[in-house]
Coordinates of C-alpha atoms in Angstrom, one line a residue:
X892 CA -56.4 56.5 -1.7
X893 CA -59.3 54.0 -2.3
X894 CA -61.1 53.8 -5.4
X895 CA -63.8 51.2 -6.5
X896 CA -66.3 50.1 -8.9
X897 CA -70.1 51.6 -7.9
X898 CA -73.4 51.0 -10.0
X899 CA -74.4 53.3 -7.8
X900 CA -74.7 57.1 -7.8
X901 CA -73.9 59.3 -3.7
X902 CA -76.6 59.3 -1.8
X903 CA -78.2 63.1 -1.4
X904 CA -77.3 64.8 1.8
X905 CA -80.0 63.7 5.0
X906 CA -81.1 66.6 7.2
X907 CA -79.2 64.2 10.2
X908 CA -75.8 64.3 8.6
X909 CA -76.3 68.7 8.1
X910 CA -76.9 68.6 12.2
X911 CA -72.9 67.3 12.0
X912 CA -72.0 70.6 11.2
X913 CA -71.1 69.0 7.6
X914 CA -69.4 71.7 5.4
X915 CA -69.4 71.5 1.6
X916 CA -65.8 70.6 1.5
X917 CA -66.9 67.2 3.5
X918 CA -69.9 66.4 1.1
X919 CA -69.6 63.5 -2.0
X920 CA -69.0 65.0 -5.3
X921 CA -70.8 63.7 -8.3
X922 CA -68.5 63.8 -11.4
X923 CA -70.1 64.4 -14.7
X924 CA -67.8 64.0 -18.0
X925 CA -69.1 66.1 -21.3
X926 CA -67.5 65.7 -24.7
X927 CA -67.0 69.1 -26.8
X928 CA -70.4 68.2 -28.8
X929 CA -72.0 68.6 -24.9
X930 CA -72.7 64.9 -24.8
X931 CA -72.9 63.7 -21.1
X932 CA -71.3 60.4 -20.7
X933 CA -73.0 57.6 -18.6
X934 CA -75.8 59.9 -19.7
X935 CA -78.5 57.1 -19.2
X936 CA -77.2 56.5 -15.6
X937 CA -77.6 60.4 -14.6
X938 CA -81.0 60.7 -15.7
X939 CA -82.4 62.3 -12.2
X940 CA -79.1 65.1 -12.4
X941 CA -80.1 65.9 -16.1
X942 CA -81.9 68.8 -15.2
X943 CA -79.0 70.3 -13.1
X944 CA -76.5 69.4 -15.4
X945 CA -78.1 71.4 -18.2
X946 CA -78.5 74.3 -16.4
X947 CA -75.2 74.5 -14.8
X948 CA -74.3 74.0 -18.2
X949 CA -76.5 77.2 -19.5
X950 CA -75.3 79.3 -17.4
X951 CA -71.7 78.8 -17.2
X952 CA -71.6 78.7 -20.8
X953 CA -69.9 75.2 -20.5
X954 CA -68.4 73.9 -23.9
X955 CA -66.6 70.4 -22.9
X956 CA -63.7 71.5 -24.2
X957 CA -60.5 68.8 -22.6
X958 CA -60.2 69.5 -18.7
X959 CA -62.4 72.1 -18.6
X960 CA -64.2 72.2 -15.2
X961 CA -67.2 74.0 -13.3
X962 CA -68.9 73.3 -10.0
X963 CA -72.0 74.0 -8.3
X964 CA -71.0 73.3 -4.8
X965 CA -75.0 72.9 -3.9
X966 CA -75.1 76.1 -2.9
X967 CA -79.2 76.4 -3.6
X968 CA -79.7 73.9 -1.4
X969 CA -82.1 74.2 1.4
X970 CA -81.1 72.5 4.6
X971 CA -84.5 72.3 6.4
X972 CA -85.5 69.3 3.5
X973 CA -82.8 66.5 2.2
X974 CA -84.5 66.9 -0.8
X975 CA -83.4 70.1 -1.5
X976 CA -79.5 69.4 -0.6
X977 CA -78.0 67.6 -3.3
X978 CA -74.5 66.1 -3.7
X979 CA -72.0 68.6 -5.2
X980 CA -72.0 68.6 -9.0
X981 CA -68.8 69.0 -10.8
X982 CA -69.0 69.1 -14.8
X983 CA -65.5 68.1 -16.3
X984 CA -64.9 68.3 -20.4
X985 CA -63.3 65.6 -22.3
X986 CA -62.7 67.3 -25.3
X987 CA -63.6 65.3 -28.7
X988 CA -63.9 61.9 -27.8
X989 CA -62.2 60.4 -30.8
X990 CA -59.0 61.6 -29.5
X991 CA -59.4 60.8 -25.8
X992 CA -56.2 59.2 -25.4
X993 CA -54.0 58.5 -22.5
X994 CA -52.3 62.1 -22.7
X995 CA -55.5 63.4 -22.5
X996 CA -56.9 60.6 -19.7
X997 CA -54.3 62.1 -17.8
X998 CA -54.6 65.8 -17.8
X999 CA -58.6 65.3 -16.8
X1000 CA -58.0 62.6 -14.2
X1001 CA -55.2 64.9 -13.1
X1002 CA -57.6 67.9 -13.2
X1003 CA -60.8 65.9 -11.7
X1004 CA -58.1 65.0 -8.3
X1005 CA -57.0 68.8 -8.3
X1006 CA -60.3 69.9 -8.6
X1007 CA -61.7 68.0 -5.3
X1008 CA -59.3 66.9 -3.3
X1009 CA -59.1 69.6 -0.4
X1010 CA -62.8 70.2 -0.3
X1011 CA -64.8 66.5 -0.1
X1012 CA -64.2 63.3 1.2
X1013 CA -65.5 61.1 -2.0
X1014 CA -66.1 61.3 -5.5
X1015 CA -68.1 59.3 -7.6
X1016 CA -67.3 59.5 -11.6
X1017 CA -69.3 58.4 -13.7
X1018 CA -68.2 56.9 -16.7
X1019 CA -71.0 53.9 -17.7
X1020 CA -69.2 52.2 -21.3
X1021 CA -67.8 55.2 -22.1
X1022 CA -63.9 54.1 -21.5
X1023 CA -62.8 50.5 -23.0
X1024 CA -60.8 48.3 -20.9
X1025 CA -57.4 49.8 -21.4
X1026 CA -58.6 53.3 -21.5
X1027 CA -60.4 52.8 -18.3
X1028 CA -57.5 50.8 -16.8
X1029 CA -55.0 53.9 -17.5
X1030 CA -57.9 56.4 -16.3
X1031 CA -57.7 54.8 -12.6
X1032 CA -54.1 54.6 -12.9
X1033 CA -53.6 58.3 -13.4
X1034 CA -56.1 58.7 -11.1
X1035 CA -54.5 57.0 -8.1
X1036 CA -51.1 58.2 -9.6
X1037 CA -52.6 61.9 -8.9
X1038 CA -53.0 61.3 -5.7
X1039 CA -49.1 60.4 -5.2
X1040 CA -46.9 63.0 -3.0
X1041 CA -43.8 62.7 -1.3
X1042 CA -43.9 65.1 1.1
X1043 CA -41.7 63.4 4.2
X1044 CA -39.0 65.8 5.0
X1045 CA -42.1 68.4 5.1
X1046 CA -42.4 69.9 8.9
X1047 CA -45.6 71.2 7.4
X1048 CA -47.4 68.4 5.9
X1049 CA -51.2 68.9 4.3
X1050 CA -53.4 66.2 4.3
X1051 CA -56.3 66.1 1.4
X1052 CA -59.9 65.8 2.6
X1053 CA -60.5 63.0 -0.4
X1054 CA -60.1 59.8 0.4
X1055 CA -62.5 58.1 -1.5
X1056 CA -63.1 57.5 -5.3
X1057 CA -65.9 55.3 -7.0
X1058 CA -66.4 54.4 -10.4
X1059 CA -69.3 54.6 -12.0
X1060 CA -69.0 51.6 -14.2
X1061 CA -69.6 47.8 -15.3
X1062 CA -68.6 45.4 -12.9
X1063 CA -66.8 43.5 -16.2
X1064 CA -63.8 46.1 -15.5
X1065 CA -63.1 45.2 -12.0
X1066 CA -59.9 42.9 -13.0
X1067 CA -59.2 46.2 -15.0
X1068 CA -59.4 48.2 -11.7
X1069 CA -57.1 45.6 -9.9
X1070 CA -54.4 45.8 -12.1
X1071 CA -54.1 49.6 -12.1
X1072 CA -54.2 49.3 -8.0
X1073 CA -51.4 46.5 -7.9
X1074 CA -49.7 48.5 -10.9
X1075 CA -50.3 51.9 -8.5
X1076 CA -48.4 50.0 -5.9
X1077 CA -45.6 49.1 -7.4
X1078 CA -45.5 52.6 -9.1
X1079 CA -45.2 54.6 -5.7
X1080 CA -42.5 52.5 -4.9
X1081 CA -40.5 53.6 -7.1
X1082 CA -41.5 56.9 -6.2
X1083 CA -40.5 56.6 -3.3
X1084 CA -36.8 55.5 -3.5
X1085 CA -36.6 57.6 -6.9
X1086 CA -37.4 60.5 -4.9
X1087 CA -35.2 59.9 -1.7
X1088 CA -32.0 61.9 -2.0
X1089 CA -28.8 60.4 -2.3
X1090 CA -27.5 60.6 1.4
X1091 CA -30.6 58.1 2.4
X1092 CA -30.8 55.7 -0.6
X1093 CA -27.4 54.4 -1.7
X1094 CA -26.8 50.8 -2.7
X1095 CA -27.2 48.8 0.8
X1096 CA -30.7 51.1 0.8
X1097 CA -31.7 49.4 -2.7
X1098 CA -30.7 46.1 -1.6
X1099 CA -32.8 46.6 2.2
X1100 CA -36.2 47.7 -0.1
X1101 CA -35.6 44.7 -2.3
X1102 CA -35.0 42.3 0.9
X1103 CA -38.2 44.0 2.2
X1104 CA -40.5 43.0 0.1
X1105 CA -39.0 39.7 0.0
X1106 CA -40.0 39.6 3.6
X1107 CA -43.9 40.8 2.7
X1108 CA -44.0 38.5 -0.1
X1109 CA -42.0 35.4 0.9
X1110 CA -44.1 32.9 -0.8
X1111 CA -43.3 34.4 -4.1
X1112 CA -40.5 36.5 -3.7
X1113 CA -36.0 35.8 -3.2
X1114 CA -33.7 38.1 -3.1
X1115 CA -29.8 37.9 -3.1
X1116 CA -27.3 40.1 -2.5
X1117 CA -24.2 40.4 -3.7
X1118 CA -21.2 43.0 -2.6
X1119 CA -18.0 44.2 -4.0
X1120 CA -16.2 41.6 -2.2
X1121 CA -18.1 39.1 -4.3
X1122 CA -18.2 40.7 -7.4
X1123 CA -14.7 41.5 -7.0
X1124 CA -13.9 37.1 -7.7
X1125 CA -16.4 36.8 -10.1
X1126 CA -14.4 39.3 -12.5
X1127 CA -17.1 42.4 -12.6
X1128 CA -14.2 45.0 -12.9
X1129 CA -16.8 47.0 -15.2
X1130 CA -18.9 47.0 -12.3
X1131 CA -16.6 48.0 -10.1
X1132 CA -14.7 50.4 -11.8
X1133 CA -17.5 52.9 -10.9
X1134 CA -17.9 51.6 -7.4
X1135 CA -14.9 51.9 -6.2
X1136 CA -14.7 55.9 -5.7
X1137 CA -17.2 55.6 -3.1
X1138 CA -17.6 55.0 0.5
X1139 CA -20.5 53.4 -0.4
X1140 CA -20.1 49.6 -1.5
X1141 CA -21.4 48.6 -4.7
X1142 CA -24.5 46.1 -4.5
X1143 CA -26.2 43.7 -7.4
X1144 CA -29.0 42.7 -6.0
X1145 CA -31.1 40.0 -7.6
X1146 CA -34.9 39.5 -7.0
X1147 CA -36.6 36.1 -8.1
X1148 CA -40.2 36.2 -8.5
X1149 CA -41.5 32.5 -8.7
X1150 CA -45.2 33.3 -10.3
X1151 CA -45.3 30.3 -12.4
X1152 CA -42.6 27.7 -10.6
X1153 CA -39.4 27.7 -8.4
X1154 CA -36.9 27.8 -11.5
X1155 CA -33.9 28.0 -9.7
X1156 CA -33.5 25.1 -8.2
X1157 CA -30.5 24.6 -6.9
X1158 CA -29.8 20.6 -7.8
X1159 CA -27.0 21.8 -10.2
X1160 CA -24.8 23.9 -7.5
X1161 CA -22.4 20.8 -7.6
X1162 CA -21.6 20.9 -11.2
X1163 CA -21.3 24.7 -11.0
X1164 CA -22.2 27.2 -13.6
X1165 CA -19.3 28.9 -13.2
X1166 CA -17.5 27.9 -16.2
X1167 CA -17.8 31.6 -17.9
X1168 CA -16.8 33.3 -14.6
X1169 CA -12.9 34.7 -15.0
X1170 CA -10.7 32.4 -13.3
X1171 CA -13.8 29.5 -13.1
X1172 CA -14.4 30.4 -9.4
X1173 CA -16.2 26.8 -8.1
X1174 CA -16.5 28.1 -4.5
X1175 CA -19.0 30.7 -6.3
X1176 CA -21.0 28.6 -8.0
X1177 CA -23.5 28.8 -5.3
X1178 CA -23.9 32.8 -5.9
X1179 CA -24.5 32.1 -9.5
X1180 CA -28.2 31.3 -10.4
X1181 CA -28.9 27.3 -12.0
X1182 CA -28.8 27.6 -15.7
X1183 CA -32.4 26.1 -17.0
X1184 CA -31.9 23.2 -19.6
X1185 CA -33.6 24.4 -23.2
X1186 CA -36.5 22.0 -24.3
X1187 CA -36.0 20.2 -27.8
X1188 CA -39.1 21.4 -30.2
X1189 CA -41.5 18.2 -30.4
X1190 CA -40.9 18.5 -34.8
X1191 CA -37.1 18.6 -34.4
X1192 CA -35.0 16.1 -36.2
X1193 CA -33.8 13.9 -34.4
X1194 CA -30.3 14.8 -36.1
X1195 CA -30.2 18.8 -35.7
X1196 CA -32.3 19.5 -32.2
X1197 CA -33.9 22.8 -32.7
X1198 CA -33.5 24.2 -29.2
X1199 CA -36.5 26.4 -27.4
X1200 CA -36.7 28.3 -24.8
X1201 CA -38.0 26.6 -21.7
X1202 CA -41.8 27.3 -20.6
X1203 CA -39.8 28.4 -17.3
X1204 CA -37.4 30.5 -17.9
X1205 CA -38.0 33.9 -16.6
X1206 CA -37.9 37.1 -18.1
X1207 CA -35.0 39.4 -16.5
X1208 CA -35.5 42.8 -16.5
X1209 CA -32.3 45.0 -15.5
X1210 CA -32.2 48.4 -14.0
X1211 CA -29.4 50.7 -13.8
X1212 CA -28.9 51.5 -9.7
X1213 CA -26.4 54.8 -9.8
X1214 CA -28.0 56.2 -6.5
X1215 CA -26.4 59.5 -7.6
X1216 CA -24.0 60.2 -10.4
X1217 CA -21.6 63.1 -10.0
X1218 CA -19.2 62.1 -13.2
X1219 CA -16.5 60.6 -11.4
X1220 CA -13.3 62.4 -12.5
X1221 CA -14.6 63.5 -15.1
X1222 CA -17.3 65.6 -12.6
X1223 CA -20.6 67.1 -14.4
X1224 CA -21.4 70.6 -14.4
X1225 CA -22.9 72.0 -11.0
X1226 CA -26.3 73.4 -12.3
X1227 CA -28.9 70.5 -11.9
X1228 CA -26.2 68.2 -10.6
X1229 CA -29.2 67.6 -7.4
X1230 CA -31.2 65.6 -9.9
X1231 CA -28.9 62.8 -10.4
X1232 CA -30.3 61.2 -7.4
X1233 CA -32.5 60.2 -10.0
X1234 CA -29.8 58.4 -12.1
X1235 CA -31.2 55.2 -10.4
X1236 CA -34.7 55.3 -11.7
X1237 CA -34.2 52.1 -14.1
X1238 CA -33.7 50.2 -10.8
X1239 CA -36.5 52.0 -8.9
X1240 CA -38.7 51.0 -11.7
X1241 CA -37.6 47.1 -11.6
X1242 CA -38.3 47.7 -8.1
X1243 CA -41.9 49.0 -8.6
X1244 CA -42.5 46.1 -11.1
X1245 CA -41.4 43.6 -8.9
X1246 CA -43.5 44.9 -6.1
X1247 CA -46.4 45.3 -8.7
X1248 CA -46.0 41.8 -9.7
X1249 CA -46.4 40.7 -6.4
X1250 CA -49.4 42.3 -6.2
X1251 CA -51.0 41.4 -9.2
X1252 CA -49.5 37.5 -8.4
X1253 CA -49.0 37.4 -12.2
X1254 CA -48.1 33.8 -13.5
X1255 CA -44.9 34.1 -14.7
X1256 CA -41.2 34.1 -13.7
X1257 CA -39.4 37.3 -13.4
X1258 CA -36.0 38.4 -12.4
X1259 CA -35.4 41.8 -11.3
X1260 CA -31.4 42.8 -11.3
X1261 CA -30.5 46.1 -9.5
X1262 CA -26.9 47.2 -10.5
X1263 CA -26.4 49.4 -7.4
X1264 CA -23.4 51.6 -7.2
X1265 CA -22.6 55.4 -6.4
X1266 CA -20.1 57.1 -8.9
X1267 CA -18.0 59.4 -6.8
X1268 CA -14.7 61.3 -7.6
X1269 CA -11.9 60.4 -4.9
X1270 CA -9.0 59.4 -4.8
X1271 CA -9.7 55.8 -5.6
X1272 CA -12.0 56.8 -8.5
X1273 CA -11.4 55.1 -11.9
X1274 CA -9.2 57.8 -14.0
X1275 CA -10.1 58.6 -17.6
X1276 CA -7.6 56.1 -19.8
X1277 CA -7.9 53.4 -17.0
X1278 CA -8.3 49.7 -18.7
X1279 CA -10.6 47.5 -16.8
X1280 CA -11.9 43.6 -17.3
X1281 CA -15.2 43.0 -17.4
X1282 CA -17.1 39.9 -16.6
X1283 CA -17.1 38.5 -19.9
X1284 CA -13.5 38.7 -20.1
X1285 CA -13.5 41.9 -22.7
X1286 CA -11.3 44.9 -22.0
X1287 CA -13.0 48.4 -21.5
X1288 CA -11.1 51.4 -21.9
X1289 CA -12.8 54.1 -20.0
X1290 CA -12.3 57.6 -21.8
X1291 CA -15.4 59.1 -19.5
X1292 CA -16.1 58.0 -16.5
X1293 CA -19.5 60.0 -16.6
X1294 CA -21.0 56.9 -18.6
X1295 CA -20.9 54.9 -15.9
X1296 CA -24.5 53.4 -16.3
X1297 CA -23.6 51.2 -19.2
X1298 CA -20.4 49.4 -17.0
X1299 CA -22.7 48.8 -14.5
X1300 CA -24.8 47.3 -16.8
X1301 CA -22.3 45.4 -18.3
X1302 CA -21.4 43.0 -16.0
X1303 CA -24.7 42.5 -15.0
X1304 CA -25.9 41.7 -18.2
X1305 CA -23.4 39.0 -18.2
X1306 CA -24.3 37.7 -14.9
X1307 CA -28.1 37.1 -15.5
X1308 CA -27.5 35.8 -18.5
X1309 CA -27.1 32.3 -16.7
X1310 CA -30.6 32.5 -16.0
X1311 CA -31.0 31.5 -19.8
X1312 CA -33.9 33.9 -19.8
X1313 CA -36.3 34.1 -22.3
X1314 CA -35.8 37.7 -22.8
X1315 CA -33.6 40.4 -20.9
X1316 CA -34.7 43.7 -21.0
X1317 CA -32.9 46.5 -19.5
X1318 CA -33.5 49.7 -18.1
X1319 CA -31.3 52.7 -17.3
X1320 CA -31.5 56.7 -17.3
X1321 CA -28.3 56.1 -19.7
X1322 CA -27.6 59.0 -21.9
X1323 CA -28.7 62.7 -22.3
X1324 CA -28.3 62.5 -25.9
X1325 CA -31.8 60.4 -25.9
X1326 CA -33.4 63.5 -23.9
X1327 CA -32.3 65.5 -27.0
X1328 CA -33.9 62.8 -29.5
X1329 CA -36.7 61.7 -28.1
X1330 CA -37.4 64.6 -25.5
X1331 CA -39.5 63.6 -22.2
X1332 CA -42.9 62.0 -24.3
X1333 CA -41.0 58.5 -24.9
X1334 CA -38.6 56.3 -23.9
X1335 CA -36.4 55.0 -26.5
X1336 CA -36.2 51.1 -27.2
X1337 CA -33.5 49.1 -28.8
X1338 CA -33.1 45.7 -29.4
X1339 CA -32.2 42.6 -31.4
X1340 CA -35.2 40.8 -31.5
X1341 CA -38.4 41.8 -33.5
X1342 CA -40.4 39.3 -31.2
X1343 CA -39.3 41.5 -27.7
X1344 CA -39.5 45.0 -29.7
X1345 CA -43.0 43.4 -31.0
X1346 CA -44.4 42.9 -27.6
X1347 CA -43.0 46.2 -26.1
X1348 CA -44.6 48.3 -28.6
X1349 CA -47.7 47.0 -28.2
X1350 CA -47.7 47.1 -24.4
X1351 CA -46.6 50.9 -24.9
X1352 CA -49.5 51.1 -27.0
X1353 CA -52.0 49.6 -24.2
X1354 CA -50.5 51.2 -21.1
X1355 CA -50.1 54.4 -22.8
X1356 CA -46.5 54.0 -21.5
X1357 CA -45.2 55.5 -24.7
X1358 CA -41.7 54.2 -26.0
X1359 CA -39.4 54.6 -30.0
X1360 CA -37.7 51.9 -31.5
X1361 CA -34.4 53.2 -32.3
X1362 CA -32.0 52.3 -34.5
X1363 CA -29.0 50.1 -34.0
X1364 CA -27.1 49.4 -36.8
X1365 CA -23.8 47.4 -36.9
X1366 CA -22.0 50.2 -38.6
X1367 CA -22.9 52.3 -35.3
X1368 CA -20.4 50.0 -33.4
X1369 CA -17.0 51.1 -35.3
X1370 CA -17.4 54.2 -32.5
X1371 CA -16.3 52.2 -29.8
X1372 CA -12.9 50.9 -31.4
X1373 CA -10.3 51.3 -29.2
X1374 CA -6.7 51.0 -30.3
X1375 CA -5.7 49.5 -27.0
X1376 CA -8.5 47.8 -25.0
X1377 CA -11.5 45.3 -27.1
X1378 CA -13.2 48.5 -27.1
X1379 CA -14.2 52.5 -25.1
X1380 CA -17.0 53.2 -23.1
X1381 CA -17.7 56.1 -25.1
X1382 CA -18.5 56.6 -28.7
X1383 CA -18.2 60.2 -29.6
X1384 CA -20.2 62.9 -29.9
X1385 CA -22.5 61.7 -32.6
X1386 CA -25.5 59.3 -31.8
X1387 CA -24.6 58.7 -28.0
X1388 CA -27.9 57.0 -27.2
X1389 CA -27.4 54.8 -30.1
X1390 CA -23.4 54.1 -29.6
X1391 CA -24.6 53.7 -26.0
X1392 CA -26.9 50.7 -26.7
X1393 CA -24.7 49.3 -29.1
X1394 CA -21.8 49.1 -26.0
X1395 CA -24.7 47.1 -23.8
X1396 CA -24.8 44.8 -26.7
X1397 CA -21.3 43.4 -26.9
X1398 CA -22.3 41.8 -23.7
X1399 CA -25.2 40.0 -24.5
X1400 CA -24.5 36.3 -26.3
X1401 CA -25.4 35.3 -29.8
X1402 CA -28.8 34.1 -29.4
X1403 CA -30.3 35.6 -26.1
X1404 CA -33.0 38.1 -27.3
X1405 CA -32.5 41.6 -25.2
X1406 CA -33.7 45.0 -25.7
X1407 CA -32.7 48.4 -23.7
X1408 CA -34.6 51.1 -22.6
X1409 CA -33.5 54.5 -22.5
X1410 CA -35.5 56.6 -20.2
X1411 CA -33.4 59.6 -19.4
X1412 CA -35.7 61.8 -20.0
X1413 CA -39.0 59.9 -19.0
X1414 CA -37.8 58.9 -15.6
X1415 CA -37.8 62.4 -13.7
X1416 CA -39.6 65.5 -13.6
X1417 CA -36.8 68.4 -13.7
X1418 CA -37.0 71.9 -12.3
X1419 CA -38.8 73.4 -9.6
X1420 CA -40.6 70.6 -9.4
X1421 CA -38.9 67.9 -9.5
X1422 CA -40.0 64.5 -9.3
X1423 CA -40.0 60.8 -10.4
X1424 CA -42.5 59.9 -12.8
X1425 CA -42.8 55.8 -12.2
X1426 CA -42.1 54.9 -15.7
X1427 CA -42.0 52.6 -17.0
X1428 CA -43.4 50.4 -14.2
X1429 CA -46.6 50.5 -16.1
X1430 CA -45.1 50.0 -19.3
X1431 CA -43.2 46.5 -17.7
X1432 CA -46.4 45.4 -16.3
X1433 CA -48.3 45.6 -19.3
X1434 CA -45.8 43.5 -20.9
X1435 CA -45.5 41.4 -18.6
X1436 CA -49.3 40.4 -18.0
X1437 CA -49.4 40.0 -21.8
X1438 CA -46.6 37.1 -21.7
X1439 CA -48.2 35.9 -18.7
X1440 CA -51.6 35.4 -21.1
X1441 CA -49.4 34.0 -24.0
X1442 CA -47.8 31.5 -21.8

């Protein structure tokens, strides 16, 4: 789909172009938005339409009410006289225009695509100051994000006849415009690979999208891989505890996107960074990544150094990669079981945001960490009761080996943490129990720093990416005692979202702000329908861009 900024309304219909044997479907389409008052947006701009627009008003009894539609088609139209063949008209309400929020944004850019899509070739929709910057950045978004299909293993595949949309707006909000295309990018990626079933993407399929890009964008973007093999010496037996009932090997990829500088260097290798890795592996220090010196704050005493993060360090953002979750041993029910080729969508959306990043060639550093593994019962599958090591060095018991997301994540949390990141953020489809909370509006946050949670809401707010803080209290974390390991993957049946988070936590060092994102039920579409949504790729972005501008 193209879309672009116009000052400029379609150009009527010439008596040459009706010789083409041009139907109505292939005509331009003038899109006119009307609040529930009947005020016409971009009014001043549509002054030679007022007349029709009125009418077709009158006599459709129009009221703007939110996504309400009606067309004229220019059926009056004459064909002997240009003149008397204007472009198609199509009214669209907004509803009160106090509340035009992104919900709302949404369900008319959604019903604007729906409403033209299989009968013309370009709309224009006009808009003049009506939308603010982030409004008008989300309206494009869902606009382009309407346009979205997967429709590959189709024999039957329908093409729509619109190709093209123009804006009717002020050239100001063209960096608006190219933000929502590069964040439209990197959203259909993770799409894409959301969407694949399990028997096409499986872990070495994560790692060959992430190598990929890396190919497309090799002046910004490294990628390293990492298998069982390796993971296996550097003491990820959380990691591998769900890997290892699968044909499939286990992958961690890691994706370095060098906006702002290269921070890894590699000068260090020799001194190795290993000296947290069980067993401290020196012929691994090379697959570890250099951990950045902290600056001293210029108004330190000289006698008590109060350490800051570098200007360098990148932001990691860590997505849970279980290319399909069956349980493990302890298998899930059979109803719905289809959709858990969606349990990967926290790494499909570090994915898309890496992709998008590229894109937008943002100026910061950004790690993306998939934790790619496939949970499968078998007869080398981890049993319920089985004790495992994690990365860290702290003993997991694993009474369920259906929450597997938060071992993959464990390790990996531990690994990027050499990064000495100014924030980690992960992402993972983690726990039902959050569907039940927070249901499929917003994804729930936690975290232990107010600066991250800060930030996140308020790119939430701007992206219209909605997320909840939850809560994560220390008292939360006596449900993971575990009378013979450091502590259980599992905390009971009360607050499983929150007990959830609180596991992820015991992996992250004093000091190193972090937050995770829950987006069970935010990820996918379920049903008859079902189908990734690409959050929170906008959400990430958002934040991102803003760290960018406060850096």
């Amino acid at each position: 789909m193209n879309i672009k900024l116009t000052q400029t309304l379609p150009k009527t219909h010439t008596q040459k172009i009706l010789k083409k044997e041009a139907k109505s479907k292939d005509a331009a389409c003038l899109v006119v938005l009307i609040d529930d008052k009947k005020n016409i947006l971009a009014e001043a701009a549509l002054s030679d339409y007022q007349t029709r627009i009125k009418q077709l008003m009158e006599v459709s009894h129009f009221n703007g009410k939110a996504c309400e539609t009606v067309a004229d088609y220019a059926l009056a139209g004459d064909k002997k006289t240009a003149k008397e063949n204007p472009v198609q008209l199509l009214l669209v309400g907004v509803g009160n225009i106090d509340k035009l929020g992104h919900s709302v944004l949404q369900k008319i850019a959604n019903t604007i695509y729906q409403s033209t899509q299989k009968r013309v070739d370009s709309i224009t929709v006009a808009l003049g100051d009506a939308l603010e910057e982030n409004h008008f950045g989300q309206f494009a978004l869902n606009l382009l994000a309407a346009s979205y299909r997967f429709d590959k293993y189709k024999s039957e595949q329908t093409t729509p006849v619109l190709t093209d949309i123009y804006l009717l707006a002020d050239e100001s909000l063209k960096a608006a415009l190219t933000f929502a295309e590069a964040v439209f990018a990197g959203q259909s990626l993770t799409c894409d690979v959301a969407n694949e079933p399990g028997n096409i993407c499986f872990p070495a399929y994560m790692a060959e999208q992430a190598q990929e890009l890396a190919k497309t964008y090799p002046d910004l973007l490294k990628v390293t891989v990492l298998g069982e093999d390796e993971m296996s010496a550097l003491g990820m037996g959380c990691f591998l505890a769900v890997a290892q009932g699968s044909a499939k090997e286990g992958k961690l990829v890691l994706m370095e996107y060098r906006g702002k500088s290269n921070f890894s260097a590699n000068a260090n290798k020799g001194s190795t960074n290993s000296a947290k890795v069980a067993g401290g592996l020196k012929a691994l220090a090379d697959k570890l990544p250099t951990k950045l010196p902290k600056k001293s704050s210029k108004n330190a005493d000289t006698n008590n150094d109060v350490q800051v993060i570098n200007d360098d360090a990148p932001i990691v953002l860590v997505g849970k990669g279980v290319t399909f979750d069956s349980g493990g041993i302890s298998i899930k029910p059979g109803a719905a079981m289809d959709e858990m080729k969606f349990d990967m969508g926290g790494s499909a959306s570090v994915l898309g945001t890496i992709k998008a990043l590229c894109e937008a060639r943002l100026p910061i550093n950004v790690v993306g960490a998939l934790a790619c593994a496939e949970n499968m019962p078998s007869g080398e599958a981890t049993r319920p009761g089985d004790i495992v090591k994690a990365m860290n060095g702290k003993s997991v018991e694993i009474l369920n080996t259906d929450a597997e997301g938060r071992l993959v994540l464990a390790d990996t949390l531990c690994y990027v943490q050499r990064y000495n990141p100014k924030a980690i953020i992960d992402v993972a489809t983690l726990t039902g129990a959050c569907v039940v909370a927070l249901g499929h509006v917003r994804s729930a946050v936690f975290s232990n720093d107010e600066d991250v949670l800060f930030e996140l809401e308020n790119a939430s707010h701007l992206s219209g990416d909605l997320i909840w803080h939850m809560p994560m209290d220390d008292d939360y974390q006596a449900q993971l005692d575990s009378p013979i390991a450091d502590m259980q993957n599992i905390g009971g049946k009360g607050a499983g979202a929150v007990t959830a988070a609180c596991f992820l936590s015991r992996f992250v060092e004093e000091g190193q702000a972090w937050a995770h994102l829950d987006i069970a039920g935010t990820a996918w579409n379920s049903g008859k329908d079902k189908a990734a949504t690409g959050r929170p790729v906008p959400l990430f972005m958002q934040y991102l861009k803003n760290s960018a501008n406060m850096a």
